[in-house]
């Protein structure tokens, strides 16, 4: 396990990056923390919100502050899997068929409006996210490491959207809802325009891979493990939930809690690590019964929030 000083350095670096990105993307500090947790656990994050909330700028700033190669893919209904994975082309000079890499070959990939593309393309993205490679023409090509997908999707009520398959949704560690900024934040956005200095504090890719290898060494007590299991089991017992959180969610939750502890400068998990991310890790993993939605004015997000809050309140807090 890392020494106390090294953990403190990591905490200070992440906090500084959160503050730095927050100057460019107002109101983003909490989102950046979730992005770091997903990155250090080898997972990915889904941002949901209407267009114009600076999701592209946020992804770009995150890549700049981690010195990782960044690429953006604008998903459309007419895309093919080869548009993101790459394709095999004939090289006139060498007179050979060669693989030409697609935009997935980067460290940080912004998958913009992922629910506007058909299932075959979503399936290709799923392979990349889960296996960290793509398969083209029967050959497997490894993606760069670290590999991190920041996907965005429009609210499902909008036209021209394809619902994401449950298997793909489950590969995102978090779904983070983005709302319109407050009046004060919107004024600050106008004041921050044009401020694009190179970041003075960064977390390098090699450091990211190093700390990623340390996540599993963070101590989790038996009481914390039992608490997470009880939370997950409680979601399966709620009368409004058709399918609750799976055992895979339980293992992902433990790892995410470990990563948050590491980022916070600790070598052990505390209950606050669990509560901090409860809604973001569960909101896209609970499938509600039809009777959960009383009428068309009900917001699914708010219904799930109430269920998660209820699950947390009814689960005995670890001593």
C-alpha positions as protocol buffer text, in pm:
chain_id: "A"
residue {
  index: 1
  type: UNK
  ca { x: 0 y: 0 z: 0 }
}
residue {
  index: 2
  type: UNK
  ca { x: 114 y: 355 z: -71 }
}
residue {
  index: 3
  type: UNK
  ca { x: 272 y: 560 z: 207 }
}
residue {
  index: 4
  type: UNK
  ca { x: 69 y: 830 z: 381 }
}
residue {
  index: 5
  type: UNK
  ca { x: 263 y: 1105 z: 202 }
}
residue {
  index: 6
  type: UNK
  ca { x: 197 y: 954 z: -141 }
}
residue {
  index: 7
  type: UNK
  ca { x: -174 y: 923 z: -65 }
}
residue {
  index: 8
  type: UNK
  ca { x: -177 y: 1284 z: 52 }
}
residue {
  index: 9
  type: UNK
  ca { x: -6 y: 1389 z: -273 }
}
residue {
  index: 10
  type: UNK
  ca { x: -271 y: 1206 z: -475 }
}
residue {
  index: 11
  type: UNK
  ca { x: -550 y: 1371 z: -278 }
}
residue {
  index: 12
  type: UNK
  ca { x: -398 y: 1718 z: -322 }
}
residue {
  index: 13
  type: UNK
  ca { x: -344 y: 1658 z: -694 }
}
residue {
  index: 14
  type: UNK
  ca { x: -702 y: 1546 z: -755 }
}
residue {
  index: 15
  type: UNK
  ca { x: -843 y: 1836 z: -551 }
}
residue {
  index: 16
  type: UNK
  ca { x: -626 y: 2081 z: -748 }
}
residue {
  index: 17
  type: UNK
  ca { x: -743 y: 1932 z: -1078 }
}
residue {
  index: 18
  type: UNK
  ca { x: -1106 y: 1951 z: -962 }
}
residue {
  index: 19
  type: UNK
  ca { x: -1055 y: 2320 z: -881 }
}
residue {
  index: 20
  type: UNK
  ca { x: -872 y: 2389 z: -1207 }
}
residue {
  index: 21
  type: UNK
  ca { x: -1136 y: 2225 z: -1426 }
}
residue {
  index: 22
  type: UNK
  ca { x: -1404 y: 2394 z: -1214 }
}
residue {
  index: 23
  type: UNK
  ca { x: -1272 y: 2733 z: -1325 }
}
residue {
  index: 24
  type: UNK
  ca { x: -1335 y: 2641 z: -1690 }
}
residue {
  index: 25
  type: UNK
  ca { x: -1643 y: 2423 z: -1646 }
}
residue {
  index: 26
  type: UNK
  ca { x: -1842 y: 2584 z: -1370 }
}
residue {
  index: 27
  type: UNK
  ca { x: -2010 y: 2343 z: -1129 }
}
residue {
  index: 28
  type: UNK
  ca { x: -1808 y: 2039 z: -1241 }
}
residue {
  index: 29
  type: UNK
  ca { x: -1605 y: 1952 z: -931 }
}
residue {
  index: 30
  type: UNK
  ca { x: -1829 y: 1666 z: -816 }
}
residue {
  index: 31
  type: UNK
  ca { x: -1848 y: 1524 z: -1168 }
}
residue {
  index: 32
  type: UNK
  ca { x: -1469 y: 1529 z: -1200 }
}
residue {
  index: 33
  type: UNK
  ca { x: -1442 y: 1327 z: -878 }
}
residue {
  index: 34
  type: UNK
  ca { x: -1670 y: 1059 z: -1022 }
}
residue {
  index: 35
  type: UNK
  ca { x: -1465 y: 1060 z: -1343 }
}
residue {
  index: 36
  type: UNK
  ca { x: -1149 y: 992 z: -1144 }
}
residue {
  index: 37
  type: UNK
  ca { x: -1318 y: 710 z: -951 }
}
residue {
  index: 38
  type: UNK
  ca { x: -1431 y: 549 z: -1278 }
}
residue {
  index: 39
  type: UNK
  ca { x: -1086 y: 594 z: -1435 }
}
residue {
  index: 40
  type: UNK
  ca { x: -897 y: 441 z: -1140 }
}
residue {
  index: 41
  type: UNK
  ca { x: -1126 y: 136 z: -1137 }
}
residue {
  index: 42
  type: UNK
  ca { x: -1099 y: 70 z: -1511 }
}
residue {
  index: 43
  type: UNK
  ca { x: -1460 y: 172 z: -1565 }
}
residue {
  index: 44
  type: UNK
  ca { x: -1647 y: 441 z: -1758 }
}
residue {
  index: 45
  type: UNK
  ca { x: -1902 y: 715 z: -1695 }
}
residue {
  index: 46
  type: UNK
  ca { x: -2230 y: 816 z: -1861 }
}
residue {
  index: 47
  type: UNK
  ca { x: -2339 y: 1181 z: -1851 }
}
residue {
  index: 48
  type: UNK
  ca { x: -2705 y: 1250 z: -1922 }
}
residue {
  index: 49
  type: UNK
  ca { x: -2845 y: 1593 z: -2000 }
}
residue {
  index: 50
  type: UNK
  ca { x: -2972 y: 1820 z: -2273 }
}
residue {
  index: 51
  type: UNK
  ca { x: -2724 y: 1962 z: -2529 }
}
residue {
  index: 52
  type: UNK
  ca { x: -2529 y: 2273 z: -2435 }
}
residue {
  index: 53
  type: UNK
  ca { x: -2418 y: 2184 z: -2081 }
}
residue {
  index: 54
  type: UNK
  ca { x: -2043 y: 2180 z: -2164 }
}
residue {
  index: 55
  type: UNK
  ca { x: -2007 y: 1801 z: -2164 }
}
residue {
  index: 56
  type: UNK
  ca { x: -1753 y: 1812 z: -2450 }
}
residue {
  index: 57
  type: UNK
  ca { x: -1548 y: 2082 z: -2278 }
}
residue {
  index: 58
  type: UNK
  ca { x: -1554 y: 1883 z: -1955 }
}
residue {
  index: 59
  type: UNK
  ca { x: -1419 y: 1570 z: -2127 }
}
residue {
  index: 60
  type: UNK
  ca { x: -1153 y: 1772 z: -2308 }
}
residue {
  index: 61
  type: UNK
  ca { x: -1042 y: 1945 z: -1988 }
}
residue {
  index: 62
  type: UNK
  ca { x: -1021 y: 1611 z: -1807 }
}
residue {
  index: 63
  type: UNK
  ca { x: -792 y: 1476 z: -2082 }
}
residue {
  index: 64
  type: UNK
  ca { x: -576 y: 1791 z: -2067 }
}
residue {
  index: 65
  type: UNK
  ca { x: -531 y: 1757 z: -1691 }
}
residue {
  index: 66
  type: UNK
  ca { x: -432 y: 1391 z: -1723 }
}
residue {
  index: 67
  type: UNK
  ca { x: -210 y: 1438 z: -2031 }
}
residue {
  index: 68
  type: UNK
  ca { x: -402 y: 1170 z: -2219 }
}
residue {
  index: 69
  type: UNK
  ca { x: -492 y: 1160 z: -2588 }
}
residue {
  index: 70
  type: UNK
  ca { x: -849 y: 1274 z: -2643 }
}
residue {
  index: 71
  type: UNK
  ca { x: -1088 y: 1195 z: -2926 }
}
residue {
  index: 72
  type: UNK
  ca { x: -1455 y: 1277 z: -2972 }
}
residue {
  index: 73
  type: UNK
  ca { x: -1704 y: 1058 z: -3159 }
}
residue {
  index: 74
  type: UNK
  ca { x: -2033 y: 1216 z: -3261 }
}
residue {
  index: 75
  type: UNK
  ca { x: -2276 y: 926 z: -3282 }
}
residue {
  index: 76
  type: UNK
  ca { x: -2543 y: 936 z: -3554 }
}
residue {
  index: 77
  type: UNK
  ca { x: -2816 y: 693 z: -3671 }
}
residue {
  index: 78
  type: UNK
  ca { x: -2633 y: 605 z: -3995 }
}
residue {
  index: 79
  type: UNK
  ca { x: -2305 y: 492 z: -3833 }
}
residue {
  index: 80
  type: UNK
  ca { x: -2145 y: 151 z: -3877 }
}
residue {
  index: 81
  type: UNK
  ca { x: -1924 y: -31 z: -3622 }
}
residue {
  index: 82
  type: UNK
  ca { x: -1620 y: 27 z: -3848 }
}
residue {
  index: 83
  type: UNK
  ca { x: -1673 y: 404 z: -3811 }
}
residue {
  index: 84
  type: UNK
  ca { x: -1552 y: 379 z: -3451 }
}
residue {
  index: 85
  type: UNK
  ca { x: -1334 y: 66 z: -3444 }
}
residue {
  index: 86
  type: UNK
  ca { x: -1142 y: 121 z: -3767 }
}
residue {
  index: 87
  type: UNK
  ca { x: -1129 y: -67 z: -4094 }
}
residue {
  index: 88
  type: UNK
  ca { x: -899 y: -271 z: -4316 }
}
residue {
  index: 89
  type: UNK
  ca { x: -774 y: -76 z: -4619 }
}
residue {
  index: 90
  type: UNK
  ca { x: -546 y: -149 z: -4912 }
}
residue {
  index: 91
  type: UNK
  ca { x: -212 y: 34 z: -4896 }
}
residue {
  index: 92
  type: UNK
  ca { x: -107 y: 115 z: -5252 }
}
residue {
  index: 93
  type: UNK
  ca { x: 259 y: 169 z: -5158 }
}
residue {
  index: 94
  type: UNK
  ca { x: 308 y: -157 z: -4970 }
}
residue {
  index: 95
  type: UNK
  ca { x: 44 y: -343 z: -5175 }
}
residue {
  index: 96
  type: UNK
  ca { x: -90 y: -494 z: -4855 }
}
residue {
  index: 97
  type: UNK
  ca { x: -413 y: -481 z: -4662 }
}
residue {
  index: 98
  type: UNK
  ca { x: -356 y: -277 z: -4346 }
}
residue {
  index: 99
  type: UNK
  ca { x: -565 y: -190 z: -4043 }
}
residue {
  index: 100
  type: UNK
  ca { x: -652 y: 178 z: -4011 }
}
residue {
  index: 101
  type: UNK
  ca { x: -737 y: 270 z: -3652 }
}
residue {
  index: 102
  type: UNK
  ca { x: -1072 y: 430 z: -3572 }
}
residue {
  index: 103
  type: UNK
  ca { x: -1139 y: 707 z: -3320 }
}
residue {
  index: 104
  type: UNK
  ca { x: -1168 y: 455 z: -3034 }
}
residue {
  index: 105
  type: UNK
  ca { x: -788 y: 442 z: -3032 }
}
residue {
  index: 106
  type: UNK
  ca { x: -731 y: 712 z: -2769 }
}
residue {
  index: 107
  type: UNK
  ca { x: -699 y: 726 z: -2391 }
}
residue {
  index: 108
  type: UNK
  ca { x: -1005 y: 941 z: -2332 }
}
residue {
  index: 109
  type: UNK
  ca { x: -1294 y: 893 z: -2575 }
}
residue {
  index: 110
  type: UNK
  ca { x: -1599 y: 1117 z: -2566 }
}
residue {
  index: 111
  type: UNK
  ca { x: -1887 y: 907 z: -2702 }
}
residue {
  index: 112
  type: UNK
  ca { x: -2125 y: 1192 z: -2775 }
}
residue {
  index: 113
  type: UNK
  ca { x: -2500 y: 1125 z: -2791 }
}
residue {
  index: 114
  type: UNK
  ca { x: -2448 y: 751 z: -2764 }
}
residue {
  index: 115
  type: UNK
  ca { x: -2821 y: 681 z: -2772 }
}
residue {
  index: 116
  type: UNK
  ca { x: -2854 y: 824 z: -3123 }
}
residue {
  index: 117
  type: UNK
  ca { x: -2669 y: 531 z: -3280 }
}
residue {
  index: 118
  type: UNK
  ca { x: -2805 y: 181 z: -3361 }
}
residue {
  index: 119
  type: UNK
  ca { x: -2743 y: -133 z: -3148 }
}
residue {
  index: 120
  type: UNK
  ca { x: -2462 y: -274 z: -3368 }
}
residue {
  index: 121
  type: UNK
  ca { x: -2247 y: 32 z: -3304 }
}
residue {
  index: 122
  type: UNK
  ca { x: -2335 y: 23 z: -2935 }
}
residue {
  index: 123
  type: UNK
  ca { x: -2224 y: -343 z: -2931 }
}
residue {
  index: 124
  type: UNK
  ca { x: -1884 y: -250 z: -3080 }
}
residue {
  index: 125
  type: UNK
  ca { x: -1844 y: 15 z: -2812 }
}
residue {
  index: 126
  type: UNK
  ca { x: -1942 y: -240 z: -2544 }
}
residue {
  index: 127
  type: UNK
  ca { x: -1660 y: -472 z: -2655 }
}
residue {
  index: 128
  type: UNK
  ca { x: -1410 y: -189 z: -2638 }
}
residue {
  index: 129
  type: UNK
  ca { x: -1523 y: -80 z: -2292 }
}
residue {
  index: 130
  type: UNK
  ca { x: -1529 y: -429 z: -2146 }
}
residue {
  index: 131
  type: UNK
  ca { x: -1232 y: -596 z: -2317 }
}
residue {
  index: 132
  type: UNK
  ca { x: -1013 y: -289 z: -2397 }
}
residue {
  index: 133
  type: UNK
  ca { x: -977 y: -413 z: -2754 }
}
residue {
  index: 134
  type: UNK
  ca { x: -1166 y: -416 z: -3083 }
}
residue {
  index: 135
  type: UNK
  ca { x: -1212 y: -696 z: -3332 }
}
residue {
  index: 136
  type: UNK
  ca { x: -1196 y: -610 z: -3701 }
}
residue {
  index: 137
  type: UNK
  ca { x: -1180 y: -868 z: -3980 }
}
residue {
  index: 138
  type: UNK
  ca { x: -1134 y: -1147 z: -3727 }
}
residue {
  index: 139
  type: UNK
  ca { x: -825 y: -982 z: -3577 }
}
residue {
  index: 140
  type: UNK
  ca { x: -804 y: -830 z: -3230 }
}
residue {
  index: 141
  type: UNK
  ca { x: -643 y: -490 z: -3178 }
}
residue {
  index: 142
  type: UNK
  ca { x: -561 y: -367 z: -2828 }
}
residue {
  index: 143
  type: UNK
  ca { x: -665 y: -17 z: -2725 }
}
residue {
  index: 144
  type: UNK
  ca { x: -433 y: 227 z: -2546 }
}
residue {
  index: 145
  type: UNK
  ca { x: -407 y: 212 z: -2167 }
}
residue {
  index: 146
  type: UNK
  ca { x: -551 y: 375 z: -1974 }
}
residue {
  index: 147
  type: UNK
  ca { x: -872 y: 364 z: -2180 }
}
residue {
  index: 148
  type: UNK
  ca { x: -1162 y: 571 z: -2052 }
}
residue {
  index: 149
  type: UNK
  ca { x: -1500 y: 637 z: -2214 }
}
residue {
  index: 150
  type: UNK
  ca { x: -1702 y: 943 z: -2120 }
}
residue {
  index: 151
  type: UNK
  ca { x: -2037 y: 886 z: -2288 }
}
residue {
  index: 152
  type: UNK
  ca { x: -2321 y: 1135 z: -2314 }
}
residue {
  index: 153
  type: UNK
  ca { x: -2682 y: 1070 z: -2389 }
}
residue {
  index: 154
  type: UNK
  ca { x: -2984 y: 1291 z: -2442 }
}
residue {
  index: 155
  type: UNK
  ca { x: -3292 y: 1240 z: -2227 }
}
residue {
  index: 156
  type: UNK
  ca { x: -3482 y: 943 z: -2372 }
}
residue {
  index: 157
  type: UNK
  ca { x: -3789 y: 1159 z: -2430 }
}
residue {
  index: 158
  type: UNK
  ca { x: -3615 y: 1335 z: -2720 }
}
residue {
  index: 159
  type: UNK
  ca { x: -3675 y: 1219 z: -3076 }
}
residue {
  index: 160
  type: UNK
  ca { x: -3427 y: 1003 z: -3267 }
}
residue {
  index: 161
  type: UNK
  ca { x: -3290 y: 812 z: -2969 }
}
residue {
  index: 162
  type: UNK
  ca { x: -3222 y: 439 z: -2935 }
}
residue {
  index: 163
  type: UNK
  ca { x: -3257 y: 300 z: -2580 }
}
residue {
  index: 164
  type: UNK
  ca { x: -2923 y: 168 z: -2455 }
}
residue {
  index: 165
  type: UNK
  ca { x: -2908 y: -207 z: -2400 }
}
residue {
  index: 166
  type: UNK
  ca { x: -2902 y: -306 z: -2033 }
}
residue {
  index: 167
  type: UNK
  ca { x: -2566 y: -481 z: -2081 }
}
residue {
  index: 168
  type: UNK
  ca { x: -2415 y: -156 z: -2210 }
}
residue {
  index: 169
  type: UNK
  ca { x: -2572 y: 54 z: -1934 }
}
residue {
  index: 170
  type: UNK
  ca { x: -2426 y: -182 z: -1674 }
}
residue {
  index: 171
  type: UNK
  ca { x: -2074 y: -123 z: -1809 }
}
residue {
  index: 172
  type: UNK
  ca { x: -2094 y: 238 z: -1698 }
}
residue {
  index: 173
  type: UNK
  ca { x: -1991 y: 262 z: -1336 }
}
residue {
  index: 174
  type: UNK
  ca { x: -2191 y: 583 z: -1294 }
}
residue {
  index: 175
  type: UNK
  ca { x: -2473 y: 765 z: -1466 }
}
residue {
  index: 176
  type: UNK
  ca { x: -2445 y: 1131 z: -1374 }
}
residue {
  index: 177
  type: UNK
  ca { x: -2739 y: 1362 z: -1443 }
}
residue {
  index: 178
  type: UNK
  ca { x: -2650 y: 1712 z: -1558 }
}
residue {
  index: 179
  type: UNK
  ca { x: -2894 y: 1996 z: -1494 }
}
residue {
  index: 180
  type: UNK
  ca { x: -2903 y: 2357 z: -1601 }
}
residue {
  index: 181
  type: UNK
  ca { x: -2665 y: 2575 z: -1396 }
}
residue {
  index: 182
  type: UNK
  ca { x: -2790 y: 2814 z: -1132 }
}
residue {
  index: 183
  type: UNK
  ca { x: -2814 y: 3185 z: -1216 }
}
residue {
  index: 184
  type: UNK
  ca { x: -2489 y: 3253 z: -1028 }
}
residue {
  index: 185
  type: UNK
  ca { x: -2308 y: 2968 z: -1205 }
}
residue {
  index: 186
  type: UNK
  ca { x: -2431 y: 3086 z: -1544 }
}
residue {
  index: 187
  type: UNK
  ca { x: -2288 y: 3433 z: -1476 }
}
residue {
  index: 188
  type: UNK
  ca { x: -1959 y: 3270 z: -1371 }
}
residue {
  index: 189
  type: UNK
  ca { x: -1960 y: 3073 z: -1699 }
}
residue {
  index: 190
  type: UNK
  ca { x: -1964 y: 3401 z: -1893 }
}
residue {
  index: 191
  type: UNK
  ca { x: -1683 y: 3541 z: -1679 }
}
residue {
  index: 192
  type: UNK
  ca { x: -1467 y: 3230 z: -1731 }
}
residue {
  index: 193
  type: UNK
  ca { x: -1487 y: 3233 z: -2112 }
}
residue {
  index: 194
  type: UNK
  ca { x: -1147 y: 3260 z: -2284 }
}
residue {
  index: 195
  type: UNK
  ca { x: -952 y: 3119 z: -1988 }
}
residue {
  index: 196
  type: UNK
  ca { x: -765 y: 2829 z: -2151 }
}
residue {
  index: 197
  type: UNK
  ca { x: -420 y: 2826 z: -1992 }
}
residue {
  index: 198
  type: UNK
  ca { x: -224 y: 2502 z: -1984 }
}
residue {
  index: 199
  type: UNK
  ca { x: -292 y: 2319 z: -1655 }
}
residue {
  index: 200
  type: UNK
  ca { x: -17 y: 2361 z: -1397 }
}
residue {
  index: 201
  type: UNK
  ca { x: -105 y: 2044 z: -1205 }
}
residue {
  index: 202
  type: UNK
  ca { x: -166 y: 1715 z: -1386 }
}
residue {
  index: 203
  type: UNK
  ca { x: -190 y: 1344 z: -1315 }
}
residue {
  index: 204
  type: UNK
  ca { x: 17 y: 1158 z: -1573 }
}
residue {
  index: 205
  type: UNK
  ca { x: -98 y: 833 z: -1743 }
}
residue {
  index: 206
  type: UNK
  ca { x: 180 y: 632 z: -1576 }
}
residue {
  index: 207
  type: UNK
  ca { x: 71 y: 764 z: -1236 }
}
residue {
  index: 208
  type: UNK
  ca { x: -290 y: 675 z: -1316 }
}
residue {
  index: 209
  type: UNK
  ca { x: -192 y: 315 z: -1400 }
}
residue {
  index: 210
  type: UNK
  ca { x: 16 y: 299 z: -1082 }
}
residue {
  index: 211
  type: UNK
  ca { x: -266 y: 416 z: -856 }
}
residue {
  index: 212
  type: UNK
  ca { x: -511 y: 192 z: -1044 }
}
residue {
  index: 213
  type: UNK
  ca { x: -298 y: -106 z: -934 }
}
residue {
  index: 214
  type: UNK
  ca { x: -322 y: 16 z: -572 }
}
residue {
  index: 215
  type: UNK
  ca { x: -703 y: 36 z: -555 }
}
residue {
  index: 216
  type: UNK
  ca { x: -749 y: -329 z: -456 }
}
residue {
  index: 217
  type: UNK
  ca { x: -504 y: -283 z: -167 }
}
residue {
  index: 218
  type: UNK
  ca { x: -734 y: -35 z: 10 }
}
residue {
  index: 219
  type: UNK
  ca { x: -868 y: -200 z: 326 }
}
residue {
  index: 220
  type: UNK
  ca { x: -1241 y: -277 z: 354 }
}
residue {
  index: 221
  type: UNK
  ca { x: -1369 y: -403 z: 691 }
}
residue {
  index: 222
  type: UNK
  ca { x: -1618 y: -686 z: 719 }
}
residue {
  index: 223
  type: UNK
  ca { x: -1876 y: -437 z: 851 }
}
residue {
  index: 224
  type: UNK
  ca { x: -1844 y: -224 z: 535 }
}
residue {
  index: 225
  type: UNK
  ca { x: -1872 y: -530 z: 311 }
}
residue {
  index: 226
  type: UNK
  ca { x: -2185 y: -642 z: 495 }
}
residue {
  index: 227
  type: UNK
  ca { x: -2327 y: -289 z: 464 }
}
residue {
  index: 228
  type: UNK
  ca { x: -2285 y: -283 z: 86 }
}
residue {
  index: 229
  type: UNK
  ca { x: -2436 y: -631 z: 52 }
}
residue {
  index: 230
  type: UNK
  ca { x: -2732 y: -528 z: 267 }
}
residue {
  index: 231
  type: UNK
  ca { x: -2784 y: -215 z: 54 }
}
residue {
  index: 232
  type: UNK
  ca { x: -2781 y: -418 z: -267 }
}
residue {
  index: 233
  type: UNK
  ca { x: -3017 y: -681 z: -129 }
}
residue {
  index: 234
  type: UNK
  ca { x: -3252 y: -406 z: -10 }
}
residue {
  index: 235
  type: UNK
  ca { x: -3287 y: -278 z: -367 }
}
residue {
  index: 236
  type: UNK
  ca { x: -3413 y: -622 z: -472 }
}
residue {
  index: 237
  type: UNK
  ca { x: -3679 y: -621 z: -201 }
}
residue {
  index: 238
  type: UNK
  ca { x: -3837 y: -284 z: -275 }
}
residue {
  index: 239
  type: UNK
  ca { x: -4200 y: -313 z: -385 }
}
residue {
  index: 240
  type: UNK
  ca { x: -4151 y: -70 z: -675 }
}
residue {
  index: 241
  type: UNK
  ca { x: -3839 y: -241 z: -816 }
}
residue {
  index: 242
  type: UNK
  ca { x: -3871 y: -519 z: -1073 }
}
residue {
  index: 243
  type: UNK
  ca { x: -3497 y: -593 z: -1089 }
}
residue {
  index: 244
  type: UNK
  ca { x: -3257 y: -464 z: -826 }
}
residue {
  index: 245
  type: UNK
  ca { x: -2879 y: -432 z: -819 }
}
residue {
  index: 246
  type: UNK
  ca { x: -2690 y: -746 z: -922 }
}
residue {
  index: 247
  type: UNK
  ca { x: -2394 y: -912 z: -745 }
}
residue {
  index: 248
  type: UNK
  ca { x: -2174 y: -758 z: -1017 }
}
residue {
  index: 249
  type: UNK
  ca { x: -2289 y: -417 z: -895 }
}
residue {
  index: 250
  type: UNK
  ca { x: -2185 y: -517 z: -543 }
}
residue {
  index: 251
  type: UNK
  ca { x: -1828 y: -589 z: -655 }
}
residue {
  index: 252
  type: UNK
  ca { x: -1813 y: -270 z: -863 }
}
residue {
  index: 253
  type: UNK
  ca { x: -1942 y: -72 z: -564 }
}
residue {
  index: 254
  type: UNK
  ca { x: -1668 y: -208 z: -338 }
}
residue {
  index: 255
  type: UNK
  ca { x: -1399 y: -116 z: -590 }
}
residue {
  index: 256
  type: UNK
  ca { x: -1544 y: 232 z: -643 }
}
residue {
  index: 257
  type: UNK
  ca { x: -1549 y: 289 z: -267 }
}
residue {
  index: 258
  type: UNK
  ca { x: -1185 y: 182 z: -249 }
}
residue {
  index: 259
  type: UNK
  ca { x: -1095 y: 427 z: -527 }
}
residue {
  index: 260
  type: UNK
  ca { x: -1276 y: 713 z: -352 }
}
residue {
  index: 261
  type: UNK
  ca { x: -1088 y: 633 z: -30 }
}
residue {
  index: 262
  type: UNK
  ca { x: -758 y: 635 z: -221 }
}
residue {
  index: 263
  type: UNK
  ca { x: -840 y: 968 z: -386 }
}
residue {
  index: 264
  type: UNK
  ca { x: -937 y: 1105 z: -43 }
}
residue {
  index: 265
  type: UNK
  ca { x: -592 y: 1018 z: 93 }
}
residue {
  index: 266
  type: UNK
  ca { x: -698 y: 713 z: 294 }
}
residue {
  index: 267
  type: UNK
  ca { x: -588 y: 349 z: 286 }
}
residue {
  index: 268
  type: UNK
  ca { x: -924 y: 228 z: 420 }
}
residue {
  index: 269
  type: UNK
  ca { x: -1292 y: 263 z: 330 }
}
residue {
  index: 270
  type: UNK
  ca { x: -1541 y: 442 z: 556 }
}
residue {
  index: 271
  type: UNK
  ca { x: -1924 y: 441 z: 532 }
}
residue {
  index: 272
  type: UNK
  ca { x: -1921 y: 791 z: 379 }
}
residue {
  index: 273
  type: UNK
  ca { x: -1744 y: 646 z: 73 }
}
residue {
  index: 274
  type: UNK
  ca { x: -2048 y: 424 z: 20 }
}
residue {
  index: 275
  type: UNK
  ca { x: -2311 y: 692 z: 72 }
}
residue {
  index: 276
  type: UNK
  ca { x: -2126 y: 946 z: -145 }
}
residue {
  index: 277
  type: UNK
  ca { x: -2198 y: 756 z: -467 }
}
residue {
  index: 278
  type: UNK
  ca { x: -2515 y: 559 z: -389 }
}
residue {
  index: 279
  type: UNK
  ca { x: -2745 y: 736 z: -635 }
}
residue {
  index: 280
  type: UNK
  ca { x: -2493 y: 765 z: -920 }
}
residue {
  index: 281
  type: UNK
  ca { x: -2400 y: 397 z: -908 }
}
residue {
  index: 282
  type: UNK
  ca { x: -2757 y: 268 z: -868 }
}
residue {
  index: 283
  type: UNK
  ca { x: -2984 y: 496 z: -1072 }
}
residue {
  index: 284
  type: UNK
  ca { x: -2928 y: 311 z: -1403 }
}
residue {
  index: 285
  type: UNK
  ca { x: -2926 y: -37 z: -1249 }
}
residue {
  index: 286
  type: UNK
  ca { x: -3274 y: -44 z: -1096 }
}
residue {
  index: 287
  type: UNK
  ca { x: -3554 y: -155 z: -1329 }
}
residue {
  index: 288
  type: UNK
  ca { x: -3885 y: -28 z: -1198 }
}
residue {
  index: 289
  type: UNK
  ca { x: -4221 y: -197 z: -1205 }
}
residue {
  index: 290
  type: UNK
  ca { x: -4488 y: -29 z: -1423 }
}
residue {
  index: 291
  type: UNK
  ca { x: -4684 y: 77 z: -1115 }
}
residue {
  index: 292
  type: UNK
  ca { x: -4385 y: 283 z: -996 }
}
residue {
  index: 293
  type: UNK
  ca { x: -4481 y: 548 z: -1251 }
}
residue {
  index: 294
  type: UNK
  ca { x: -4821 y: 676 z: -1141 }
}
residue {
  index: 295
  type: UNK
  ca { x: -4875 y: 920 z: -1427 }
}
residue {
  index: 296
  type: UNK
  ca { x: -4692 y: 1077 z: -1720 }
}
residue {
  index: 297
  type: UNK
  ca { x: -4577 y: 1375 z: -1515 }
}
residue {
  index: 298
  type: UNK
  ca { x: -4361 y: 1155 z: -1292 }
}
residue {
  index: 299
  type: UNK
  ca { x: -3986 y: 1196 z: -1345 }
}
residue {
  index: 300
  type: UNK
  ca { x: -3814 y: 855 z: -1344 }
}
residue {
  index: 301
  type: UNK
  ca { x: -3501 y: 1014 z: -1202 }
}
residue {
  index: 302
  type: UNK
  ca { x: -3689 y: 1147 z: -900 }
}
residue {
  index: 303
  type: UNK
  ca { x: -3867 y: 814 z: -845 }
}
residue {
  index: 304
  type: UNK
  ca { x: -3534 y: 627 z: -841 }
}
residue {
  index: 305
  type: UNK
  ca { x: -3385 y: 894 z: -613 }
}
residue {
  index: 306
  type: UNK
  ca { x: -3665 y: 836 z: -361 }
}
residue {
  index: 307
  type: UNK
  ca { x: -3613 y: 459 z: -379 }
}
residue {
  index: 308
  type: UNK
  ca { x: -3236 y: 490 z: -326 }
}
residue {
  index: 309
  type: UNK
  ca { x: -3289 y: 730 z: -34 }
}
residue {
  index: 310
  type: UNK
  ca { x: -3539 y: 484 z: 116 }
}
residue {
  index: 311
  type: UNK
  ca { x: -3297 y: 192 z: 74 }
}
residue {
  index: 312
  type: UNK
  ca { x: -3019 y: 389 z: 243 }
}
residue {
  index: 313
  type: UNK
  ca { x: -3241 y: 504 z: 530 }
}
residue {
  index: 314
  type: UNK
  ca { x: -3373 y: 154 z: 600 }
}
residue {
  index: 315
  type: UNK
  ca { x: -3034 y: -21 z: 592 }
}
residue {
  index: 316
  type: UNK
  ca { x: -2862 y: -35 z: 934 }
}
residue {
  index: 317
  type: UNK
  ca { x: -2559 y: 197 z: 934 }
}
residue {
  index: 318
  type: UNK
  ca { x: -2230 y: 19 z: 1014 }
}
residue {
  index: 319
  type: UNK
  ca { x: -2090 y: 88 z: 1359 }
}
